[in-house]
Short mmCIF file of C-alpha atoms in Angstrom, two decimals:
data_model
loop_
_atom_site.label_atom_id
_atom_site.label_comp_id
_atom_site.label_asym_id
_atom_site.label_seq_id
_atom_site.Cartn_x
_atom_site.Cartn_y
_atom_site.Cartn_z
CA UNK A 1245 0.00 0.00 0.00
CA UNK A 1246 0.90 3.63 -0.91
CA UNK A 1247 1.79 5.47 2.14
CA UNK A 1248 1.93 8.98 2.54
CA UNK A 1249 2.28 10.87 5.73
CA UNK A 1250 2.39 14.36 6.84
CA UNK A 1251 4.43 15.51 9.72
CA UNK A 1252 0.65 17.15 11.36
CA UNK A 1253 -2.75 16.69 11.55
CA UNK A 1254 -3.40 19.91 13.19
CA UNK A 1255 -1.58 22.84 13.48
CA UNK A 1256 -2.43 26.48 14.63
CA UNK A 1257 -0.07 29.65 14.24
CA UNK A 1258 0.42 33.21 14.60
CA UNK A 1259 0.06 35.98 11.73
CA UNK A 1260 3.76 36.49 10.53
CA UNK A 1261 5.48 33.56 11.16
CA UNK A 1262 7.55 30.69 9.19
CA UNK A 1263 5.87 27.90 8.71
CA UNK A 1264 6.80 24.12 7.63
CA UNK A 1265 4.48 21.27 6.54
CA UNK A 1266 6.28 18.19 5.43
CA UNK A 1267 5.19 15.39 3.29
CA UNK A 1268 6.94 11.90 2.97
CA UNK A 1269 6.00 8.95 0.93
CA UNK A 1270 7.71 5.24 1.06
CA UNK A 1271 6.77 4.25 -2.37
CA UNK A 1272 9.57 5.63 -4.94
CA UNK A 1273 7.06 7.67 -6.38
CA UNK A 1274 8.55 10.14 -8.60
CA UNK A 1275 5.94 13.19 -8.72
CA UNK A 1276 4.88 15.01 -5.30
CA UNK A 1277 2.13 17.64 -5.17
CA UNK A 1278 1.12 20.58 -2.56
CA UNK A 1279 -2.77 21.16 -2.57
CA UNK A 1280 -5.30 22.78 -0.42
CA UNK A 1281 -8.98 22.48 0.41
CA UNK A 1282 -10.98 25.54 0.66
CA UNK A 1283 -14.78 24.94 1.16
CA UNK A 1284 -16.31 25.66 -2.05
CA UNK A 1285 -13.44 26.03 -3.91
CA UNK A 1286 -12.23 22.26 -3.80
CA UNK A 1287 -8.71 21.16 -4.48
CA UNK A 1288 -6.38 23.90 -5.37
CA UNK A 1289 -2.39 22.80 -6.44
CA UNK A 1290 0.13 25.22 -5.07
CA UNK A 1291 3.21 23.36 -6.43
CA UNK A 1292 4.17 20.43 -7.71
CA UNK A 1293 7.21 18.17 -8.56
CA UNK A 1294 8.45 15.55 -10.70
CA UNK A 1295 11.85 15.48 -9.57
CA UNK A 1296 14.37 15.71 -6.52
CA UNK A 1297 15.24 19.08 -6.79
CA UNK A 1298 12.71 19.88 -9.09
CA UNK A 1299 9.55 22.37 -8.13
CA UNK A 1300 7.01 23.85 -10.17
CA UNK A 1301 4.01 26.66 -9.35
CA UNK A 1302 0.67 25.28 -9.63
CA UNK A 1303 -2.65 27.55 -9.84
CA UNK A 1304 -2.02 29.56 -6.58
CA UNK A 1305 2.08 29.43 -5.74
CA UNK A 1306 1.46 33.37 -4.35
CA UNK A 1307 2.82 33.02 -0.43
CA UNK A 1308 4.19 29.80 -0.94
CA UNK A 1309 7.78 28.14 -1.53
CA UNK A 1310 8.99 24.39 -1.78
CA UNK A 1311 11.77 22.01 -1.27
CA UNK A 1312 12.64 19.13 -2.61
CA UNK A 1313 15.94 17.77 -1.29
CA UNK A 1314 15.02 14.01 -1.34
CA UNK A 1315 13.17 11.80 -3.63
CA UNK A 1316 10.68 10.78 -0.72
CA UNK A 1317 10.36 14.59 1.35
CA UNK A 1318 8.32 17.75 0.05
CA UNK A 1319 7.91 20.74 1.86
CA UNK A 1320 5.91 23.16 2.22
CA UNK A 1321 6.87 26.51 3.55
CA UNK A 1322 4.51 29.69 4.18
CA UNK A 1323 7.15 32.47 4.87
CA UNK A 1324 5.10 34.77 6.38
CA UNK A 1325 1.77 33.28 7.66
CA UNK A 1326 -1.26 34.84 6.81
CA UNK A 1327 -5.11 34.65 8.04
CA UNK A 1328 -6.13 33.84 4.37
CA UNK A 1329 -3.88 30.82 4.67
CA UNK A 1330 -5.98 29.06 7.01
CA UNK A 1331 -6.87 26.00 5.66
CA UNK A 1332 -6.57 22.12 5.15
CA UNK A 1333 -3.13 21.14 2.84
CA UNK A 1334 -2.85 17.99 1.74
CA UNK A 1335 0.14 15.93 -0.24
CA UNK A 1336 0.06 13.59 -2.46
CA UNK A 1337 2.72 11.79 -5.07
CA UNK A 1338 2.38 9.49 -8.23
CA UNK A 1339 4.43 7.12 -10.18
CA UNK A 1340 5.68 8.47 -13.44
CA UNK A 1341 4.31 6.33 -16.22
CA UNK A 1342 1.44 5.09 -14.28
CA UNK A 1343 -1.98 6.57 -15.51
CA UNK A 1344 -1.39 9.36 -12.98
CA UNK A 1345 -3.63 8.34 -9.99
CA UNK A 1346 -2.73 10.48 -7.14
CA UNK A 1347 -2.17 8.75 -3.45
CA UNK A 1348 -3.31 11.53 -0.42
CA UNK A 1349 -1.87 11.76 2.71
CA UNK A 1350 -4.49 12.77 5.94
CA UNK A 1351 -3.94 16.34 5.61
CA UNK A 1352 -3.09 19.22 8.09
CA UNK A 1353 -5.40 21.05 9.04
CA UNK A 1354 -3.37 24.62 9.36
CA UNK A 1355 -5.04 27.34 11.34
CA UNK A 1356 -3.56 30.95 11.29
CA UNK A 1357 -4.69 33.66 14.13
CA UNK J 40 -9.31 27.74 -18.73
CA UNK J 41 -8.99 23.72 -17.68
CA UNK J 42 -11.88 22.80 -15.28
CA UNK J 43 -13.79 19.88 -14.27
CA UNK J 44 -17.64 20.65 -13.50
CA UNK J 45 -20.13 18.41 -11.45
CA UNK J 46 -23.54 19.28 -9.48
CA UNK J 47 -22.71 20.09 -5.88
CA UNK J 48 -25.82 17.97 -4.71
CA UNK J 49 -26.53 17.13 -2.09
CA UNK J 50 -27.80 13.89 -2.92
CA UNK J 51 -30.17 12.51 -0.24
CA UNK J 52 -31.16 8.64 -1.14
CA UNK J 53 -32.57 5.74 1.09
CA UNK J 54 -30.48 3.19 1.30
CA UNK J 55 -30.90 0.42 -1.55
CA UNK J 56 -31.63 3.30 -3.93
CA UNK J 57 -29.90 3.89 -7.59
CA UNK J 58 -27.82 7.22 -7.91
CA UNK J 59 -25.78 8.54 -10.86
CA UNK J 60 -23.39 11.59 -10.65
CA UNK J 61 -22.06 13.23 -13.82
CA UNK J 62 -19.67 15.40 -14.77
CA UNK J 63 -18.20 17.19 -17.49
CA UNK J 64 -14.23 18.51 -18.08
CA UNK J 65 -13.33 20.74 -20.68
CA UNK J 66 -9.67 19.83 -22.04
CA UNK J 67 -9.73 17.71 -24.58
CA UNK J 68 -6.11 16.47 -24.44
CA UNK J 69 -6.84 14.47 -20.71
CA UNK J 70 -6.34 11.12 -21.31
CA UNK J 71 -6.95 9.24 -18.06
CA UNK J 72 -10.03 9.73 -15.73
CA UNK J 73 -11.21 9.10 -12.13
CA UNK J 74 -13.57 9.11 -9.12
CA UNK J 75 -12.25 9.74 -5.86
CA UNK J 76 -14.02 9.55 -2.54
CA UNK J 77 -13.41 11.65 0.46
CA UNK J 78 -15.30 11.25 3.28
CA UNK J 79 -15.78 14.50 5.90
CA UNK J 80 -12.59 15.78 7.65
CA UNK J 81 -10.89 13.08 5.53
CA UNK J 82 -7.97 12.99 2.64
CA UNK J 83 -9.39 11.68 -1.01
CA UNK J 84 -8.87 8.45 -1.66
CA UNK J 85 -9.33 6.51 -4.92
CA UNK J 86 -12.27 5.12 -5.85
CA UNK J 87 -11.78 3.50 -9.42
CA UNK J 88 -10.53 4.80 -12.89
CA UNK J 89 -12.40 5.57 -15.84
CA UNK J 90 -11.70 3.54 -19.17
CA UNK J 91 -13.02 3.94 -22.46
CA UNK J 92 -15.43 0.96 -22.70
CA UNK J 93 -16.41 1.45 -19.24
CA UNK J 94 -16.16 -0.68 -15.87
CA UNK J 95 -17.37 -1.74 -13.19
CA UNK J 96 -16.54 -2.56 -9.35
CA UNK J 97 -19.06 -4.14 -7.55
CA UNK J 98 -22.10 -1.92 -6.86
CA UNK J 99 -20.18 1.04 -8.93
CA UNK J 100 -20.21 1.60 -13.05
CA UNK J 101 -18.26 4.39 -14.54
CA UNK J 102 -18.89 5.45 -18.10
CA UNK J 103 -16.79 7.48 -19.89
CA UNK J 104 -18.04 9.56 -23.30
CA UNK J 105 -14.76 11.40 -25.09
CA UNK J 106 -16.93 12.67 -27.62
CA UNK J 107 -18.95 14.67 -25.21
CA UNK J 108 -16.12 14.84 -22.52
CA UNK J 109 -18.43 13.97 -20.04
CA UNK J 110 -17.83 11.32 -17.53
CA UNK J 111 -20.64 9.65 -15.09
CA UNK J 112 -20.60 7.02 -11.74
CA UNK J 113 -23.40 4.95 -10.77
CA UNK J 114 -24.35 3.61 -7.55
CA UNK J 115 -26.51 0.72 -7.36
CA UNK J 116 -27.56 -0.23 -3.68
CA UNK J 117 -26.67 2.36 -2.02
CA UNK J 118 -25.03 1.54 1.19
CA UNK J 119 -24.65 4.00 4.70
CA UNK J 120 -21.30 3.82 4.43
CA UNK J 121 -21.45 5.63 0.66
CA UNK J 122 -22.42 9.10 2.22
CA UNK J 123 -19.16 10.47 1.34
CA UNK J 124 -18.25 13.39 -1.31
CA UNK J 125 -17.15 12.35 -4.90
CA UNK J 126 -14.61 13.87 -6.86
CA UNK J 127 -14.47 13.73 -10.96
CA UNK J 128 -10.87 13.79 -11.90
CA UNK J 129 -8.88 14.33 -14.97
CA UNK J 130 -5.35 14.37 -15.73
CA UNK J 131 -4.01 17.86 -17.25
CA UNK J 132 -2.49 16.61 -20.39
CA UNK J 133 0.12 17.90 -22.46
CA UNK J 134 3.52 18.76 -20.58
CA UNK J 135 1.91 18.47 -17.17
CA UNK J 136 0.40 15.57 -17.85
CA UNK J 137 1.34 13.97 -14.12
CA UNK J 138 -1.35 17.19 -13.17
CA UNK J 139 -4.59 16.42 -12.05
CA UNK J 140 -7.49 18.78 -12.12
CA UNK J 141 -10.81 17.79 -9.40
CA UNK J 142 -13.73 18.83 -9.81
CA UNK J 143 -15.42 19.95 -6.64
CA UNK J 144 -17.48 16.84 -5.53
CA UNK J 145 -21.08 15.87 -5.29
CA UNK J 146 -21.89 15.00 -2.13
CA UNK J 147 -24.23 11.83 -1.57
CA UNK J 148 -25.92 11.26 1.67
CA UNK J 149 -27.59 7.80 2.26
CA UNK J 150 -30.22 7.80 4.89
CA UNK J 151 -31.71 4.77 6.53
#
């Protein structure tokens, strides 16, 4: 089974601070992707990746950066955390060459006051 | 602009009942096609692909029309534990072809 875990479920910060959400996945997948879930607005990328070292700006990369050091690790960093960035973030990877079905982790739920 | 569009429902059934969700995408260069479930508070997970010459998995049928781009799920004996949300997905195509664009779910409640 696909596994793919993120380093919080829930997570609550202040306006203005540097934040880290990590992804990791144990299955040699290739691509990694940054999303979140607004209600209403459904699944939004932020970034993806089909590479170590490799990042590329989804639909909505504004306030966002990435890192991908490792083949199984991709971050995601809000420099400067805003109220708007409250929200669930989720991460998910697939294999290259597969038909391109995406594997989730749980999500963190991110809350910014 | 590449976008995937189903009815928001919600879908209240009684259990045992028949229930089809549709949707429709508008690139034309997607190639592969999905439903995924997420239940509330809860990550998506996959529920089946979409092929051509359509399938089935169990109580579920997914049809797939390229002509029309329009892609549909049916539900026969519908269960409790089906009350969930579920998401059309298509694959972006072209250079970002690993991309996936959602739709943003139809959400099916199965009462007793």
């Amino acid at each position: 089974d696909v596994k793919v875990t993120q380093s919080s479920r829930y997570l609550v910060k202040r306006t203005g601070e540097k934040v880290f959400l990590e992804c990791v996945q144990d299955m040699d997948h290739e691509n990694m992707f940054w999303y979140r879930q607004d209600p209403g607005l459904g699944l939004r990328l932020i970034y993806f990746s089909y590479d170590v070292k490799m990042k590329e700006k989804g639909d909505i990369p504004e306030g966002y950066s990435v890192s991908r050091e490792k083949k199984e690790r991709f971050s995601l960093i809000l420099e400067s955390a805003s109220t708007n960035q409250t929200s669930m973030y989720l991460c998910a990877s697939s294999l290259v060459g597969s038909s391109y079905e995406q594997y989730f982790g749980p999500g963190t739920r991110l809350t910014v006051t | 602009r590449k976008e995937v569009e189903q009815d928001p429902g919600p879908f209240n059934v009684p259990e045992g009942a028949t229930v089809a969700f549709n949707c429709t995408y508008s690139n034309s260069a997607s190639q592969s096609f999905f439903w995924y479930r997420q239940d509330c508070r809860k990550e998506p997970k996959l529920l089946m692909s979409v092929y051509s010459s359509g399938n089935e998995d169990g109580r579920f049928t997914a049809q797939l029309n390229r002509a029309s781009q329009y892609i549909s799920l049916l539900i026969r004996d519908s269960k409790l534990s089906d009350s969930a949300t579920y998401l059309c997905v298509v694959n972006e195509g072209g250079g970002s072809q690993g991309n996936l664009i959602f739709g943003k779910g139809t959400k099916l409640s199965v009462k007793p």
